[in-house]
Coordinates of C-alpha atoms and ligand atoms in Angstrom, one line a residue:
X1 CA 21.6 -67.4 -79.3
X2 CA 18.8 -69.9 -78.0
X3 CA 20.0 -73.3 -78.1
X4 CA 19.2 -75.8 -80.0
X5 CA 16.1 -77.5 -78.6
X6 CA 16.0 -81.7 -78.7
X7 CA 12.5 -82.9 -78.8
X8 CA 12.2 -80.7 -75.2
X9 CA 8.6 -81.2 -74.4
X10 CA 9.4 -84.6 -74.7
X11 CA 10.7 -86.9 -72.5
X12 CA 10.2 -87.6 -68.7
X13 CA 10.3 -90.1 -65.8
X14 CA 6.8 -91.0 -64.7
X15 CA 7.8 -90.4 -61.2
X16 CA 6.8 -86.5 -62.1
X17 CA 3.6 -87.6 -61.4
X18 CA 4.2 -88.7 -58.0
X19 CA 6.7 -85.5 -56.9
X20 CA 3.9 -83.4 -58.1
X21 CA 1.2 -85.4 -56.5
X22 CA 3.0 -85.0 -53.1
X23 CA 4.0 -81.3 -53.4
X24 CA 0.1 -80.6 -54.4
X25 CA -1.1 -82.1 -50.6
X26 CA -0.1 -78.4 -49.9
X27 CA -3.2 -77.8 -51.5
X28 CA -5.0 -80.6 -49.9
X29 CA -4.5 -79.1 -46.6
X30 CA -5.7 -75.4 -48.2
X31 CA -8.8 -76.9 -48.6
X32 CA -9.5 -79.0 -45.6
X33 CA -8.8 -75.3 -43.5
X34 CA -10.8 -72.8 -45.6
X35 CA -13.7 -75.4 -45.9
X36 CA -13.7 -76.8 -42.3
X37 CA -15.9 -73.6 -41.1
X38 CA -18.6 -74.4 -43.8
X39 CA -19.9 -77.8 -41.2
X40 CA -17.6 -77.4 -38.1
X41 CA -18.4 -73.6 -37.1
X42 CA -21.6 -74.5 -35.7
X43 CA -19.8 -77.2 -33.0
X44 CA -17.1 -74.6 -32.6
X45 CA -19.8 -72.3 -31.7
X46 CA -21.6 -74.3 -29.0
X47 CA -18.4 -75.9 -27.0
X48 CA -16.7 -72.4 -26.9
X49 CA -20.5 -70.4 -26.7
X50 CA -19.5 -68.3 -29.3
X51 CA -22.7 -65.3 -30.6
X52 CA -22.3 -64.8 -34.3
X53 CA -19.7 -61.9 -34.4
X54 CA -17.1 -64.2 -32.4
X55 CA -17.7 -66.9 -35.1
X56 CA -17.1 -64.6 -37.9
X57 CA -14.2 -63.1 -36.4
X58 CA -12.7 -67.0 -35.6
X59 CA -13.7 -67.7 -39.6
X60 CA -11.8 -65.0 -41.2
X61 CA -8.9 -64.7 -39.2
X62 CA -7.6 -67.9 -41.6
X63 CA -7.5 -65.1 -44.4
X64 CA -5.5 -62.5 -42.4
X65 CA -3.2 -65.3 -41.7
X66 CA -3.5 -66.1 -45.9
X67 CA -2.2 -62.8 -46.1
X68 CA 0.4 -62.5 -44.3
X69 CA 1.6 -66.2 -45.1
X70 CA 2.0 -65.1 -48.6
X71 CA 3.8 -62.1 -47.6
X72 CA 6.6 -63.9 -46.1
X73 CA 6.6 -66.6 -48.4
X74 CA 8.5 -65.3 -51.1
X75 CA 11.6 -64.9 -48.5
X76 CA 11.3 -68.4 -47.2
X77 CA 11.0 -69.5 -50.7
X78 CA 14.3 -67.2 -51.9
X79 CA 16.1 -67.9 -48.5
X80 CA 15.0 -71.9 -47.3
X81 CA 14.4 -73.1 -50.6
X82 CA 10.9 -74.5 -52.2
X83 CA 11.3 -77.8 -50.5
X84 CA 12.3 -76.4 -46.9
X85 CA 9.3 -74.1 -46.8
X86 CA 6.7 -76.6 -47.8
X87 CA 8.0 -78.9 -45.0
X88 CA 7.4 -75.8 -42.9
X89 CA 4.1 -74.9 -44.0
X90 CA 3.8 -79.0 -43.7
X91 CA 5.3 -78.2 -39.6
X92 CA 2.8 -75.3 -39.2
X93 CA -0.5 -77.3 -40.3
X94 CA 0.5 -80.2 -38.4
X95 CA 0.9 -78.4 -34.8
X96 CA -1.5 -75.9 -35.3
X97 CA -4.1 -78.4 -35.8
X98 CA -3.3 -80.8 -33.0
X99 CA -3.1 -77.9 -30.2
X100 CA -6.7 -77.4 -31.6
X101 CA -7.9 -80.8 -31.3
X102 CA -6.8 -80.5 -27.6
X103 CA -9.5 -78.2 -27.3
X104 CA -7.3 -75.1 -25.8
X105 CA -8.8 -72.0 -24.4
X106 CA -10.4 -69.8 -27.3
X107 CA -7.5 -68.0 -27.3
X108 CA -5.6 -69.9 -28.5
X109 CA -7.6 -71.9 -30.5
X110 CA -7.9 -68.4 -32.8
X111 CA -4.0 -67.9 -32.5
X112 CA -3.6 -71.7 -34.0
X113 CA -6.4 -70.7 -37.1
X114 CA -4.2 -67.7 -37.6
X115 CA -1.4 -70.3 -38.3
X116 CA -3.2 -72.5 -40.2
X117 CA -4.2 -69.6 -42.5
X118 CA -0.5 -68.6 -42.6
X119 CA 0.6 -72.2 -43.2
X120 CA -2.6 -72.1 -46.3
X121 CA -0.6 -68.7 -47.2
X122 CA 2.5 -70.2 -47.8
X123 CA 1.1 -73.2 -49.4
X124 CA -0.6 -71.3 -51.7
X125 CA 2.5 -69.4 -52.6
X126 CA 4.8 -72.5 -52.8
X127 CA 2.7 -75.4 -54.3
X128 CA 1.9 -73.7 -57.6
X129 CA 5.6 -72.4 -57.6
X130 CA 6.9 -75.7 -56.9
X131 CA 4.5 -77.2 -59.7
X132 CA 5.9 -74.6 -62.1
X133 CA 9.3 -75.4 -61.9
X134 CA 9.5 -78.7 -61.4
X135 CA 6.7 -79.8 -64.0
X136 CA 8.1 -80.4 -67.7
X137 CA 6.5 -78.2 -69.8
X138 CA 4.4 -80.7 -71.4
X139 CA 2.2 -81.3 -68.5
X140 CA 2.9 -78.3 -66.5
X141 CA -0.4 -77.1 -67.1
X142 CA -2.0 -79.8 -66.0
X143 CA 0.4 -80.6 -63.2
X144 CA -0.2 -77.2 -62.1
X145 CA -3.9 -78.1 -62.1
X146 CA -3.4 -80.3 -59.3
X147 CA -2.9 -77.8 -56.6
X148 CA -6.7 -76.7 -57.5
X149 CA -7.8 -80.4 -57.9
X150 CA -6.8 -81.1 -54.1
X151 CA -7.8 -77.9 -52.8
X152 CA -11.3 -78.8 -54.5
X153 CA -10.4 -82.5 -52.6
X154 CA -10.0 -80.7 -49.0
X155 CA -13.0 -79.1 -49.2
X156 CA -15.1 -82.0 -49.9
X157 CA -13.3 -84.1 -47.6
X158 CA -13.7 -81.9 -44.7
X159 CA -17.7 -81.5 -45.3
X160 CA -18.1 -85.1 -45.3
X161 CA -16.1 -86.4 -42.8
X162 CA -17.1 -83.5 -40.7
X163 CA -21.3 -84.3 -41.7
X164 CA -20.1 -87.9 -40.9
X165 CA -18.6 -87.4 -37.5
X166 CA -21.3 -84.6 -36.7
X167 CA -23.8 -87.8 -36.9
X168 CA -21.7 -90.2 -34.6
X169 CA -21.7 -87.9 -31.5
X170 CA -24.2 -85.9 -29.9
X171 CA -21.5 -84.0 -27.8
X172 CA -20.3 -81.1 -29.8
X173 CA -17.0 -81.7 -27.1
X174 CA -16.5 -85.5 -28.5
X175 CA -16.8 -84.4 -32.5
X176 CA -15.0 -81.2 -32.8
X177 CA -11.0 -82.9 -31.7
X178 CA -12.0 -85.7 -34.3
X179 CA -12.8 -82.8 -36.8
X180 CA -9.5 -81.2 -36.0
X181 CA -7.8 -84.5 -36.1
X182 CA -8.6 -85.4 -39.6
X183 CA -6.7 -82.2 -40.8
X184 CA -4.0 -83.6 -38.1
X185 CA -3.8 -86.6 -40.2
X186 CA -3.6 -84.8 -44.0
X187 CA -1.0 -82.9 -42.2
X188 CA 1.0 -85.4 -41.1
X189 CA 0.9 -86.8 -44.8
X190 CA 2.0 -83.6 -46.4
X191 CA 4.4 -82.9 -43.9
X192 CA 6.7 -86.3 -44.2
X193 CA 5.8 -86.4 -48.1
X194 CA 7.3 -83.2 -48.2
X195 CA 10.7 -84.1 -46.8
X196 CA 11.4 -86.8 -49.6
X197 CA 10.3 -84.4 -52.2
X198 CA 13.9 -82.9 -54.7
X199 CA 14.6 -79.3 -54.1
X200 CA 13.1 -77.5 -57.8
X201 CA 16.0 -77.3 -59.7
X202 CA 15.5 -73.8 -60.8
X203 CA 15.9 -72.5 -57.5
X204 CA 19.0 -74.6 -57.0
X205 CA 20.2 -73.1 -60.1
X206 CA 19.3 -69.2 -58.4
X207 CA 21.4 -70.8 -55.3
X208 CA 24.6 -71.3 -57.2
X209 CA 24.2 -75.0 -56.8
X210 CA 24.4 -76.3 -60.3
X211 CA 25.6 -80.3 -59.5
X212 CA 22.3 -80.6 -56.9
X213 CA 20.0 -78.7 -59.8
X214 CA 21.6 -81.7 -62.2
X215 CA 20.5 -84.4 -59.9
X216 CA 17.3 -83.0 -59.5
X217 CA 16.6 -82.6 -62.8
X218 CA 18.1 -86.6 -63.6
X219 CA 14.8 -87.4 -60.9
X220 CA 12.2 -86.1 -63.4
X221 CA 13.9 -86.2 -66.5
X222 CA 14.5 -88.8 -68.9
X223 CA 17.5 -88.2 -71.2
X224 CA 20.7 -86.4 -70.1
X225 CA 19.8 -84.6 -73.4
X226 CA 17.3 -83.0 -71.5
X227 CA 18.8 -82.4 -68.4
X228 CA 21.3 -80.6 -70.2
X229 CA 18.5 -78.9 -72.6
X230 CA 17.0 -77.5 -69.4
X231 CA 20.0 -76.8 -67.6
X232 CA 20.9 -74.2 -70.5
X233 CA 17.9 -72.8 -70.7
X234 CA 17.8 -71.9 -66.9
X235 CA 21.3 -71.0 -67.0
X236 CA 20.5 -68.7 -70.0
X237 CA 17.2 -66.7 -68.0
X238 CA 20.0 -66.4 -64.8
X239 CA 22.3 -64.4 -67.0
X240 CA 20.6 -60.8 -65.8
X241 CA 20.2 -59.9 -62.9
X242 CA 20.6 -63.1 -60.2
X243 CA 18.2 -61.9 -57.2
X244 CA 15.6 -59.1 -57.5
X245 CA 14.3 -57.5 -54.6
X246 CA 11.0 -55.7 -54.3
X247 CA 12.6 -53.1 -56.6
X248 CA 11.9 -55.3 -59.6
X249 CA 8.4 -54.0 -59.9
X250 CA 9.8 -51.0 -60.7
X251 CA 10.7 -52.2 -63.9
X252 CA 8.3 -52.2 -67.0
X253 CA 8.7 -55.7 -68.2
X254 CA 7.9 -56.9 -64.7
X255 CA 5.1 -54.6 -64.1
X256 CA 3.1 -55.6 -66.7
X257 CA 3.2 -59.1 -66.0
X258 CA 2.6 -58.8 -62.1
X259 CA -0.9 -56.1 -63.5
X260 CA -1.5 -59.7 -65.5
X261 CA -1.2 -61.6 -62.2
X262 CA -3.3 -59.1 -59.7
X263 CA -5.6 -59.2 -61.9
X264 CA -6.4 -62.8 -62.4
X265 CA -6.4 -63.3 -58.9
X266 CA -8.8 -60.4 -58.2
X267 CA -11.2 -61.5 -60.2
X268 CA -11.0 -64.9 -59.2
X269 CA -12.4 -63.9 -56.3
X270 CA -14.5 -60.7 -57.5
X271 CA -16.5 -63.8 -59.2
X272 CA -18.1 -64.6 -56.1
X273 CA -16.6 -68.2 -55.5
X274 CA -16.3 -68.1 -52.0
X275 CA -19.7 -66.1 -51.0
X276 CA -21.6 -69.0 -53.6
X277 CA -19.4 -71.4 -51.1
X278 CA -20.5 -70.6 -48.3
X279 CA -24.2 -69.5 -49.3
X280 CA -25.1 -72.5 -51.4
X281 CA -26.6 -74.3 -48.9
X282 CA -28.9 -71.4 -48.1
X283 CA -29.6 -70.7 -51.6
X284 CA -30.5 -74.6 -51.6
X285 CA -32.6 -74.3 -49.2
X286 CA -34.3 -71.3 -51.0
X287 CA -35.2 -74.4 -53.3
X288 CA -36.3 -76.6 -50.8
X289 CA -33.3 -78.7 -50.8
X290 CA -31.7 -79.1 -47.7
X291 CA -29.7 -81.7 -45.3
X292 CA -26.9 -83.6 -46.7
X293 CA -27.2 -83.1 -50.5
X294 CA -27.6 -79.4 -49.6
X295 CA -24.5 -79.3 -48.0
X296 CA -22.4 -81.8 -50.5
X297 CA -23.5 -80.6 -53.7
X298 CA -21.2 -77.7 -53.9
X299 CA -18.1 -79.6 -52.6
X300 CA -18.8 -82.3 -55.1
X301 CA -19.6 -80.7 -57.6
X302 CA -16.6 -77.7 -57.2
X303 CA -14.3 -81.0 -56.9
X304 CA -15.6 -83.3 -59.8
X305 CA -15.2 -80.6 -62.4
X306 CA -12.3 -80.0 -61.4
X307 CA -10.8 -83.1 -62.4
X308 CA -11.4 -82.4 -66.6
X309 CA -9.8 -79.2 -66.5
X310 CA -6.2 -81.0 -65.8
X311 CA -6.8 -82.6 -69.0
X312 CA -8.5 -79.5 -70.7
X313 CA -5.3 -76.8 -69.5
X314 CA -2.9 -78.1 -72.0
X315 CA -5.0 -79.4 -74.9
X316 CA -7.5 -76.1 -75.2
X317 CA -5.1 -73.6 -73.3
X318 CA -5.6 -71.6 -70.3
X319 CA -7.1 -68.5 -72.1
X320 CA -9.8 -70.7 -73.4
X321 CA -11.5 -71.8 -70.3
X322 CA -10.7 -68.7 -68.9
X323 CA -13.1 -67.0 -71.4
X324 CA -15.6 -70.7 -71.0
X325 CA -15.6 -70.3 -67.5
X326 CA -16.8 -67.1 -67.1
X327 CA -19.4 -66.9 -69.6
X328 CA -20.5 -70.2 -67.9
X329 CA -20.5 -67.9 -64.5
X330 CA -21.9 -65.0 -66.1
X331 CA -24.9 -67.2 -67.3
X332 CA -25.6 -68.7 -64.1
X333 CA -25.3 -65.1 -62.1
X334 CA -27.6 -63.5 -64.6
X335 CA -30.5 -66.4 -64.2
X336 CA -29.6 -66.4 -60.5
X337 CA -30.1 -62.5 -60.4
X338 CA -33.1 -62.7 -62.2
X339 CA -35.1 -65.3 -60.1
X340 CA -33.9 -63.0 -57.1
X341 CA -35.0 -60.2 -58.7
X342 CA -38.7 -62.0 -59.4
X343 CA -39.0 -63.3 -55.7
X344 CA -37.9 -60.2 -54.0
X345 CA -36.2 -61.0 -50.5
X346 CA -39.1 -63.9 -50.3
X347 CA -37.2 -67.0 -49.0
X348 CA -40.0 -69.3 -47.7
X349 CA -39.5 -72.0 -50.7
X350 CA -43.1 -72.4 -50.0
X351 CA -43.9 -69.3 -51.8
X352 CA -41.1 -69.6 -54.8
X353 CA -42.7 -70.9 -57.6
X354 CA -41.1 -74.5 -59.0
X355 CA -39.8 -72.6 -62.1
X356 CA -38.0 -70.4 -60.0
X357 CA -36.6 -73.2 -57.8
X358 CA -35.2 -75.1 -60.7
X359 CA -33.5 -72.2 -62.3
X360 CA -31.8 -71.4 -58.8
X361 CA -30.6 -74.4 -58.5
X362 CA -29.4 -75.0 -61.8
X363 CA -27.2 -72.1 -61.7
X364 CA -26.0 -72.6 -58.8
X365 CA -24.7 -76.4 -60.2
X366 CA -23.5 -74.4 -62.9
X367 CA -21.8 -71.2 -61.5
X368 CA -19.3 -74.0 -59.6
X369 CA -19.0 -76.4 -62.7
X370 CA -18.0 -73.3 -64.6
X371 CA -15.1 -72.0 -61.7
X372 CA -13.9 -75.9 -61.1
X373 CA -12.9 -75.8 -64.9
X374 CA -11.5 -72.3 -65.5
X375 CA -10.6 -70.0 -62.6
X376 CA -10.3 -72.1 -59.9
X377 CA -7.3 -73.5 -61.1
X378 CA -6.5 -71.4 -64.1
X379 CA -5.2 -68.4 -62.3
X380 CA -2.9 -69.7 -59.5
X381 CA -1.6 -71.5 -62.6
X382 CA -0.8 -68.7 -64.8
X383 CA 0.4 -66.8 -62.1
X384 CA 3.1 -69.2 -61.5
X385 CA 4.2 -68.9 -65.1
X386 CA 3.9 -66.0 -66.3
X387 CA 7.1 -64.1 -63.8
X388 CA 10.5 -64.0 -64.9
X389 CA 13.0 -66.3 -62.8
X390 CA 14.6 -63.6 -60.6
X391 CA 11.1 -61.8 -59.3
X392 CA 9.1 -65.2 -59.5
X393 CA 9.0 -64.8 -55.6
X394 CA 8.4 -61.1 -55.7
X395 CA 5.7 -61.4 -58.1
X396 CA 4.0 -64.6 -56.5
X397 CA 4.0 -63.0 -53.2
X398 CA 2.0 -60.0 -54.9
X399 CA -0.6 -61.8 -57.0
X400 CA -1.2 -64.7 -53.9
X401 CA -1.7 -62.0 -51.2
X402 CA -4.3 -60.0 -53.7
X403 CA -6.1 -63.3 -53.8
X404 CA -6.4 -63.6 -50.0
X405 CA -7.0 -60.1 -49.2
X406 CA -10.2 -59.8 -51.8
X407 CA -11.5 -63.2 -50.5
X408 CA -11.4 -62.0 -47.0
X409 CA -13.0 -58.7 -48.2
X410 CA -15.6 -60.3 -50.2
X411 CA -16.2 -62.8 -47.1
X412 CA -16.5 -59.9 -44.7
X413 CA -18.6 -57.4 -46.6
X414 CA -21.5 -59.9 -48.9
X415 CA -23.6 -60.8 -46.1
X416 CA -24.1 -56.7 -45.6
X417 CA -24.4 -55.8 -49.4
X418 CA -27.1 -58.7 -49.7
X419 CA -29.1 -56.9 -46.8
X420 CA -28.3 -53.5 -48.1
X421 CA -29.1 -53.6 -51.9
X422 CA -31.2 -56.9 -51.8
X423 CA -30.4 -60.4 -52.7
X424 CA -30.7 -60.2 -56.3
X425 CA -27.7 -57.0 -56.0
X426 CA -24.9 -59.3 -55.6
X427 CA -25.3 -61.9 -58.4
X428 CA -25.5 -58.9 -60.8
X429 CA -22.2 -57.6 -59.5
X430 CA -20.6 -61.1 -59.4
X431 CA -22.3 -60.8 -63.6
X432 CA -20.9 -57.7 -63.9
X433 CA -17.0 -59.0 -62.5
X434 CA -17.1 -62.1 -64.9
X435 CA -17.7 -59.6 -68.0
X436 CA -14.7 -57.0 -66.9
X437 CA -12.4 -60.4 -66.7
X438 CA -13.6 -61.7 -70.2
X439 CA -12.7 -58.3 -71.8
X440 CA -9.3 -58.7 -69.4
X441 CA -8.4 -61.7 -70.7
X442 CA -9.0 -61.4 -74.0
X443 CA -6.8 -57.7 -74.0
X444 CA -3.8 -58.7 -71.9
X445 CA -3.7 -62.2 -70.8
X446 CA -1.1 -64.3 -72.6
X447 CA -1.5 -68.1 -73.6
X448 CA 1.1 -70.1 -71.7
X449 CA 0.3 -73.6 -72.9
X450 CA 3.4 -75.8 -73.9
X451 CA 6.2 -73.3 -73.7
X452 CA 9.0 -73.5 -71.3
X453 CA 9.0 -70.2 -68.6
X454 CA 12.1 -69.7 -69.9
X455 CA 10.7 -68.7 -73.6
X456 CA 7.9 -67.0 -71.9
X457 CA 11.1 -65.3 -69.9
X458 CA 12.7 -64.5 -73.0
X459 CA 9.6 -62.8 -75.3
X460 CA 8.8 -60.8 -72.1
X461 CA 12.0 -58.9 -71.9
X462 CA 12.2 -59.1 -75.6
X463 CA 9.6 -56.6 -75.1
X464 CA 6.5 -58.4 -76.7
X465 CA 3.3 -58.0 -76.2
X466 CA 1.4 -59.3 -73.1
X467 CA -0.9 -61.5 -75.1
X468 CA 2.2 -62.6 -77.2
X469 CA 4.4 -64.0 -74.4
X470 CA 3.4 -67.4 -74.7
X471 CA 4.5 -67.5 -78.7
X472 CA 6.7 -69.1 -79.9
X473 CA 9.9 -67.8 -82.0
X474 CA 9.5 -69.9 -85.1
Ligands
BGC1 C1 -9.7 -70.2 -54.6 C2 -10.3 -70.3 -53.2 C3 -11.6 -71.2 -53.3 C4 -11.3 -72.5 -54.0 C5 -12.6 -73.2 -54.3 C6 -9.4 -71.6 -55.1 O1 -8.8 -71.5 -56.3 O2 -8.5 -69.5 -54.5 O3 -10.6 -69.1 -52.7 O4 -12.2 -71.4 -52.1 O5 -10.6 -72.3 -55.2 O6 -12.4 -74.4 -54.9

């Protein structure tokens, strides 16, 4: 029998908002790493006389380490807890970054961006996991937003401060420690906020430590009514099986969830986000826009619209902006495709027609405005709900190590399709990837909005459908 629910998306402490706020600098510091190559490469280049390849290689290796981050992450979540491996990932960014800003030989300036990118990997894994299960399910949605809103924070941050200190020193040897030390900094925040932070109490419950998952709980919530509402309910999702082990894919209600997951977070990247990232500034320049609002627009626009979406997660839903966001992406790739398609591989903006220019660069404005509100943080979201309690790890590991390795594929392999099938080739695709994901969504992807992850828990092994899970028994 279910128990019998009090008001239970009611009441909570407002220090929620805070704990969450904190645990979401994870995100911050995802941010700051993946965008600090979009303006520092170019003074990493000339103090360690890097040719192109070596940059590239230097670039992606923070994706490797995104991999393999998220692979381990699942057993330093089961093992040292949520908390204990944020303050690790929190450890990681902080030393990686200041043996950087020492400037060490490029050795081991590559061995410290592979821990960054592992430290990113764990974040990644942990932050939206943390959110999950420490949110109440009122605003879960949009507290899970936050891990996107401050990854969408870090990368602006890091373009500007890194444009900023790029102007104050001529010396590429005096500006890139002081680009490295403003992640030292963010580090150092996220690292010492992360030690005050309560352990989630559903993994304290997983632990056997039921009186530590109570006090917890009494942190965030407001009544003992709904300690003890929650309480039950995690107490009633433990009653299988405690801890899975890889083997839970194996199993049929889990598979289908973790196809759900893998696929969100392939096509959050088979959208193109990261190659329109990096490219925008080009494509701006296409248009004849170039310098600083070249290189900000993207980061302030990818962050702004961000910022509605927290609101927009719980009122609309998460399939919703799924299905806004990529039409809104499809639309812009299409008109992007097209103006490619009409100028050929002609990029001297002298010779693009102003008709052209203007379409470019509206979809460009567009394609991010229409990730920032849907994808961006839709899918780390959903994928942080949608597992059951005892192969949450398993399945988080899974669905964030798919996201890392397609953006390091995507990364590596653009630049060559672009020269190989033309520059129009690649918008289509991108077109082609937000399409596949509509008809995805709409087929198996299950609303999660406002119900606990223990009645998602429930309808899943109750055997309903995928795109029923998030209904509720009346
Ligand atoms: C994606 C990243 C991307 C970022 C942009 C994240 O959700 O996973 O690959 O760089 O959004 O805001």
């Amino acid at each position: 029998m279910k128990n019998a629910m009090p008001n239970k998306l009611g009441k909570f402490k407002p220090v929620v908002y805070f704990i969450c706020l904190v645990a979401a600098t994870g995100g911050l510091l995802f941010g700051l790493d993946q965008g600090f190559i979009a303006n520092a490469l170019d003074t990493i280049s000339k103090v360690y006389h890097m040719d192109t390849a070596a940059a590239e290689r230097y670039s992606a290796i923070l994706a490797t380490g995104g991999v393999f981050g998220a692979l381990l992450s699942g057993i330093f979540a089961r093992y040292l807890g949520r908390k204990r491996s944020l303050v690790f990932a929190g450890f990681l960014f902080c030393t990686a970054s200041l043996v950087s800003a020492f400037l060490p030989p490029i050795d081991t300036l590559t061995v410290c961006r592979f821990i960054l990118g592992f430290a990113v990997g764990i974040a990644s894994f942990i932050v939206p996991l943390y959110l999950a299960e420490t949110a109440p399910a009122r605003i879960r949605g949009a507290m899970g937003t936050l891990f996107q809103l401050l990854i969408t924070i870090g990368i602006f941050l890091i373009s500007v401060t890194d444009v900023f200190i790029d102007s104050l020193y001529s010396a590429p040897e005096m500006s890139l420690p002081r680009m490295f030390g403003v992640i030292v900094f963010f580090a150092l925040l996220m690292f010492i906020g992360s030690l005050f932070l309560p352990e989630s109490p559903r993994w304290l419950m997983l632990a056997g430590k039921k009186p530590q998952a109570i006090a917890a709980l009494n942190r965030t919530l407001a009544t003992k009514e709904e300690v003890d509402f929650e309480i039950n309910e995690i107490e009633e999702t433990l009653r299988g099986p405690k801890s899975a082990g890889i083997g839970i894919v194996f199993k049929g209600y889990f598979f289908k969830v973790l196809l759900v997951g893998v696929a969100l977070q392939m096509f959050q990247q088979l959208v193109g986000i990261n190659v329109m990232i990096y490219y925008a500034p080009k494509i701006f320049g296409y248009a004849g826009m170039t310098g600083l609002v070249a290189m900000l627009t993207v980061p302030t626009v990818n962050m702004l619209f961000t910022f509605p979406a927290i609101k927009w997660v719980d009122k609309w839903g998460r399939k919703k902006l799924l299905y806004a966001g990529a039409v809104i992406m499809l639309v812009s790739m299409l008109a992007a495709g097209l103006v490619f398609s009409s100028i050929g591989n002609q990029v001297d903006p002298a010779q693009i027609p102003g008709m052209a220019k203007g379409v470019l660069l509206a979809a460009v404005i567009c394609y991010i405005f229409g990730f920032a509100m849907s994808w961006g943080p839709v899918a780390w979201l959903v994928c942080s709900e949608i597992f059951p309690l005892a192969g949450r790890e398993v399945g988080m590991t899974i669905t964030t190590m798919v996201n890392w390795t397609f953006a390091g594929l995507l990364m590596a392999n653009s630049l060559t399709f672009m020269q190989t099938y033309g520059n129009a080739s690649i918008f289509y695709l991108f077109a082609i990837f937000c399409v596949i994901a509509i008809v995805f969504v709409a087929a198996f992807v299950p609303e999660t909005k406002g119900i606990t992850l223990e009645e998602i828990e429930i309808n899943l092994k109750a055997g309903k459908a995928l795109r029923k899970l998030g209904e509720m028994e009346k």
